[in-house]
Structure formats: structure tokens, C-alpha cells
Short mmCIF file of C-alpha atoms in Angstrom, two decimals:
data_model
loop_
_atom_site.label_atom_id
_atom_site.label_comp_id
_atom_site.label_asym_id
_atom_site.label_seq_id
_atom_site.Cartn_x
_atom_site.Cartn_y
_atom_site.Cartn_z
CA MET A 19 59.38 -12.59 77.65
CA HIS A 20 58.42 -11.10 74.32
CA SER A 21 56.64 -13.18 71.69
CA LYS A 22 58.62 -14.43 68.70
CA SER A 23 57.13 -11.78 66.42
CA GLU A 24 57.89 -9.04 68.96
CA ILE A 25 61.50 -10.20 69.27
CA LEU A 26 61.98 -10.27 65.50
CA THR A 27 60.48 -6.81 65.16
CA ASN A 28 62.62 -5.46 67.99
CA ILE A 29 65.81 -6.83 66.43
CA GLN A 30 64.97 -5.34 63.04
CA ASN A 31 64.07 -1.99 64.60
CA ASN A 32 67.42 -1.94 66.44
CA PRO A 33 69.76 -3.15 63.71
CA VAL A 34 73.07 -3.07 65.56
CA VAL A 35 73.80 -6.29 67.47
CA SER A 36 76.74 -6.42 69.88
CA VAL A 37 78.58 -9.74 69.57
CA ILE A 38 80.35 -10.45 72.86
CA ARG A 39 83.02 -13.09 73.46
CA GLY A 40 84.34 -12.38 76.94
CA GLU A 41 87.23 -14.26 78.56
CA SER A 42 85.33 -14.44 81.85
CA ALA A 43 81.71 -14.22 82.97
CA GLN A 44 82.39 -10.86 84.60
CA GLU A 45 83.99 -9.46 81.44
CA SER A 46 81.05 -10.64 79.34
CA TYR A 47 78.54 -9.10 81.73
CA ASN A 48 80.40 -5.80 81.98
CA THR A 49 80.84 -5.63 78.21
CA ALA A 50 77.13 -6.20 77.64
CA GLU A 51 76.31 -3.45 80.14
CA ALA A 52 78.76 -1.11 78.43
CA CYS A 53 77.13 -1.75 75.05
CA ILE A 54 73.65 -1.17 76.47
CA ASN A 55 74.86 2.06 78.09
CA GLY A 56 75.98 3.12 74.62
CA GLY A 57 72.50 2.62 73.20
CA VAL A 58 72.67 -0.94 71.85
CA LYS A 59 69.48 -2.87 72.49
CA VAL A 60 70.36 -6.30 71.08
CA ILE A 61 73.11 -8.35 72.72
CA GLU A 62 74.48 -11.63 71.35
CA LEU A 63 76.52 -13.42 74.01
CA ALA A 64 78.69 -16.16 72.48
CA PHE A 65 78.72 -19.55 74.16
CA THR A 66 82.50 -19.59 73.80
CA ALA A 67 82.49 -17.29 76.82
CA PRO A 68 82.83 -19.00 80.23
CA HIS A 69 79.50 -19.61 82.01
CA ALA A 70 77.61 -17.96 79.17
CA ASP A 71 74.31 -19.40 80.40
CA GLU A 72 74.74 -17.71 83.79
CA THR A 73 75.59 -14.38 82.19
CA ILE A 74 72.54 -14.63 79.94
CA ALA A 75 70.38 -15.44 82.96
CA SER A 76 71.70 -12.43 84.91
CA LEU A 77 71.23 -10.03 82.01
CA SER A 78 67.81 -11.44 81.10
CA GLU A 79 66.59 -11.03 84.66
CA LYS A 80 67.85 -7.45 84.85
CA TYR A 81 66.29 -6.44 81.55
CA THR A 82 62.98 -8.27 81.86
CA ASP A 83 60.08 -6.14 80.65
CA THR A 84 62.38 -3.82 78.70
CA ASP A 85 63.10 -3.53 74.98
CA ILE A 86 66.58 -5.05 75.46
CA GLU A 87 67.01 -8.44 73.77
CA ILE A 88 69.59 -10.83 75.22
CA GLY A 89 70.47 -13.67 72.85
CA ALA A 90 72.95 -16.51 72.62
CA GLY A 91 75.57 -16.88 69.91
CA THR A 92 77.92 -19.63 68.72
CA VAL A 93 75.21 -22.18 69.41
CA LEU A 94 76.32 -25.35 67.65
CA GLU A 95 73.80 -27.99 68.77
CA ALA A 96 70.35 -28.43 70.25
CA GLU A 97 71.55 -29.04 73.81
CA THR A 98 73.26 -25.67 73.99
CA ALA A 99 70.25 -23.99 72.38
CA ARG A 100 67.95 -25.44 75.04
CA ILE A 101 70.26 -24.34 77.86
CA ALA A 102 70.40 -20.84 76.39
CA ILE A 103 66.63 -20.63 76.01
CA ILE A 104 65.99 -21.88 79.55
CA SER A 105 68.51 -19.30 80.77
CA GLY A 106 66.45 -16.57 79.16
CA ALA A 107 67.93 -16.06 75.69
CA THR A 108 65.32 -14.48 73.44
CA PHE A 109 67.06 -15.46 70.20
CA ILE A 110 69.66 -18.00 69.07
CA VAL A 111 72.52 -17.42 66.63
CA SER A 112 74.79 -20.03 65.03
CA PRO A 113 77.86 -19.77 62.79
CA SER A 114 76.26 -22.34 60.47
CA PHE A 115 72.85 -23.89 59.86
CA SER A 116 71.74 -26.79 62.08
CA GLU A 117 68.48 -28.66 61.58
CA GLU A 118 68.44 -29.76 65.21
CA VAL A 119 68.96 -26.25 66.54
CA ALA A 120 66.22 -25.00 64.21
CA LYS A 121 63.83 -27.64 65.56
CA ILE A 122 64.48 -26.84 69.22
CA CYS A 123 64.06 -23.13 68.55
CA ASN A 124 60.79 -23.79 66.73
CA LEU A 125 59.64 -25.93 69.65
CA TYR A 126 60.19 -23.04 72.07
CA THR A 127 59.07 -20.38 69.51
CA VAL A 128 62.41 -18.58 69.74
CA PRO A 129 63.95 -16.92 66.64
CA TYR A 130 66.86 -18.82 65.14
CA ILE A 131 69.45 -16.86 63.11
CA PRO A 132 71.81 -19.36 61.45
CA GLY A 133 75.06 -18.55 59.68
CA CYS A 134 74.75 -18.92 55.91
CA LEU A 135 77.29 -18.52 53.12
CA THR A 136 75.66 -20.23 50.13
CA PRO A 137 72.21 -20.31 48.50
CA SER A 138 71.82 -23.88 49.79
CA ASP A 139 72.39 -22.64 53.34
CA VAL A 140 69.80 -19.91 52.91
CA GLN A 141 67.22 -22.28 51.44
CA SER A 142 67.70 -24.74 54.31
CA ALA A 143 67.35 -21.97 56.88
CA LEU A 144 64.15 -20.64 55.33
CA THR A 145 62.73 -24.15 54.99
CA TYR A 146 63.24 -24.73 58.73
CA GLY A 147 61.55 -21.48 59.70
CA SER A 148 64.32 -18.90 60.06
CA GLU A 149 63.13 -15.40 59.22
CA ILE A 150 66.59 -13.84 59.54
CA ILE A 151 69.82 -15.40 58.33
CA LYS A 152 73.34 -14.42 59.34
CA LEU A 153 75.64 -13.79 56.38
CA PHE A 154 78.92 -15.05 57.80
CA PRO A 155 81.71 -14.28 57.44
CA GLY A 156 80.80 -10.99 55.83
CA SER A 157 84.43 -10.06 55.34
CA VAL A 158 84.86 -12.94 52.89
CA VAL A 159 81.89 -12.29 50.59
CA GLY A 160 81.42 -8.50 50.74
CA PRO A 161 78.23 -6.42 50.43
CA GLN A 162 77.47 -7.53 46.86
CA MET A 163 76.60 -11.00 48.19
CA ILE A 164 73.43 -9.62 49.75
CA SER A 165 72.02 -8.29 46.50
CA GLU A 166 72.93 -11.56 44.79
CA LEU A 167 71.08 -13.56 47.47
CA HIS A 168 68.06 -11.29 47.19
CA GLY A 169 67.70 -12.41 43.57
CA PRO A 170 66.46 -15.94 44.37
CA PHE A 171 65.45 -15.10 47.96
CA PRO A 172 63.90 -11.60 47.90
CA GLN A 173 62.08 -12.26 51.18
CA VAL A 174 65.13 -13.13 53.28
CA LYS A 175 66.21 -10.76 56.05
CA VAL A 176 70.00 -10.57 56.42
CA MET A 177 72.18 -9.93 59.44
CA VAL A 178 75.83 -9.46 58.46
CA THR A 179 78.51 -10.51 60.94
CA GLY A 180 82.26 -10.38 60.36
CA GLY A 181 83.91 -7.46 58.66
CA VAL A 182 81.49 -4.78 59.84
CA SER A 183 83.12 -1.49 60.82
CA LEU A 184 81.99 2.12 61.13
CA ASP A 185 83.51 2.79 57.70
CA SER A 186 81.65 -0.11 56.05
CA LEU A 187 78.32 0.40 57.82
CA GLN A 188 76.66 2.32 55.01
CA SER A 189 77.93 -0.10 52.35
CA TRP A 190 76.30 -3.05 54.08
CA PHE A 191 72.95 -1.34 54.58
CA ASP A 192 72.97 0.11 51.07
CA ALA A 193 73.50 -3.42 49.75
CA GLY A 194 70.36 -4.62 51.55
CA ALA A 195 71.49 -5.73 55.01
CA ASN A 196 68.75 -5.45 57.63
CA ILE A 197 70.99 -5.91 60.67
CA VAL A 198 74.70 -5.91 61.44
CA GLY A 199 76.48 -7.92 64.12
CA VAL A 200 79.53 -6.09 65.47
CA GLY A 201 82.24 -7.75 67.55
CA GLY A 202 85.77 -6.49 68.07
CA GLN A 203 85.15 -3.16 66.35
CA MET A 204 82.83 -2.34 69.24
CA VAL A 205 83.81 -4.48 72.21
CA GLY A 206 87.58 -4.74 71.66
CA PRO A 207 88.50 -2.34 74.51
CA ALA A 208 86.91 -4.74 77.00
CA LYS A 209 89.98 -6.99 76.75
CA ASN A 210 91.89 -4.27 78.59
CA GLY A 211 89.07 -3.52 81.01
CA ASP A 212 88.19 -0.33 79.14
CA TYR A 213 84.41 -0.52 79.33
CA LYS A 214 84.06 3.23 78.80
CA GLY A 215 85.79 2.65 75.46
CA VAL A 216 83.20 -0.01 74.63
CA THR A 217 80.39 2.43 75.45
CA LYS A 218 81.97 5.10 73.24
CA ASN A 219 82.25 2.63 70.35
CA ALA A 220 78.64 1.57 70.83
CA GLU A 221 77.54 5.19 70.74
CA LYS A 222 79.40 5.67 67.45
CA PHE A 223 77.66 2.71 65.83
CA ILE A 224 74.26 3.88 67.05
CA LYS A 225 74.99 7.38 65.77
CA GLY A 226 76.00 5.86 62.44
CA THR A 227 72.71 4.00 62.07
CA LYS A 228 70.75 7.10 63.05
CA ALA A 229 72.58 9.04 60.36
CA LEU A 230 71.37 6.46 57.87
CA HIS A 231 67.81 6.91 59.21
CA LEU A 232 67.66 3.27 60.27
CA ILE A 233 66.62 4.06 63.83
CA ALA A 234 64.87 7.05 65.34
#
């Protein structure tokens, strides 16, 4: 397992995160594989998916000693965070900020990326050790929110989730986003078993970030 600093660096160097919410463990696993085949190196598997801990364990075992990061999303409380970490998740993502989740992540030296929508959220997250915050839902606030947040919090790294598409990719990064989390715009075809479609979408997002000179 990578160190916390290595994980944070890897996520920032690979700024497209696939957000996966499968309707079965097999769908989640196949979708993650399809995204990785398309060049995505950071996977966020939501705990709304059935048996998410088992899927994380399987993916983590397969991609041990690689530069692929397998993380857990929709983590609402410390118990789920601990299960995810024990299963092999290298980072934890929440839709909102939780002091208890932050503490358990700090205990295990695992990056915690909490959902934030207000300056108070951001301040709480930074106070409890988060180095990256998730601006969520991005579709509600728009890219300008990032530059506004960077006024009082110039040091904060921002991952935008919700409302990210190929067409809006440049707008988010131009506004100061460091990372984007992409769900349905990338993994939507998986609902119909079209994993090749997922891979093609992933390739498009990776190509888009390369065009912006965000990855080599």
C-alpha cells in the first residue's frame, strides 16, 4: 500500500476519478475494470453498491503494487470508513464532512476527501486534516465557486463531483479544480452491460485531460 503522501500525489497526477455506483458487485467490478482499461487510474467505488467492501478488496488485491488507486465513496460514518480501509481502500470520499470519518482516516493515515459546499465545510475539513476537498454538487454551484473558495482558502485542493462532462472539463480546470470526479457521464453504459462503452468514455476523458496538459 502506498503512503498517504504517495496516494495524494498519485490522485493529483491522475486528475480524473471514476465514480462507480453499480447495481451489483459484478457490475461494479466490471465497470471499474472498464474504466482502468480506458486509462483511468483512480477509482471511487460508492458504498451504495452491493458488497462494495468485497469489490474493493478484489480490485485492491489485483492492483497491488501498481499506480492504480482504489478508493471508497459515499462513506457516511466511521464504521464504513474502517471497513473500507481494512478492505484495501487507499482513500475515502464522503458527500459531506464528518468529524468521525476524518478521525478514523487520520488514525489509519488514509486520505479523506469530504464533500463541501460552504466555507464552513471547507474550514472544518482543513482543520481535521483533509488536503483535498470534494466540491459537491458541482452542478449546483458552478466553476466560479472554486475561485471564490480560493480567496479565503488559497491552499485547498479541490475535486469537483457532480455536473462534470467532457464539454465542461476545461471550465472546471480553468477555474482552479485539481481533480474531477466523473460518474454517469463515464460509466452510464454499464447499466446496459456495455463495458466497451465505458472504456470508450474513459478514453475520451483521459484524452481531454491530456489536451489540457494535465497529464502526460
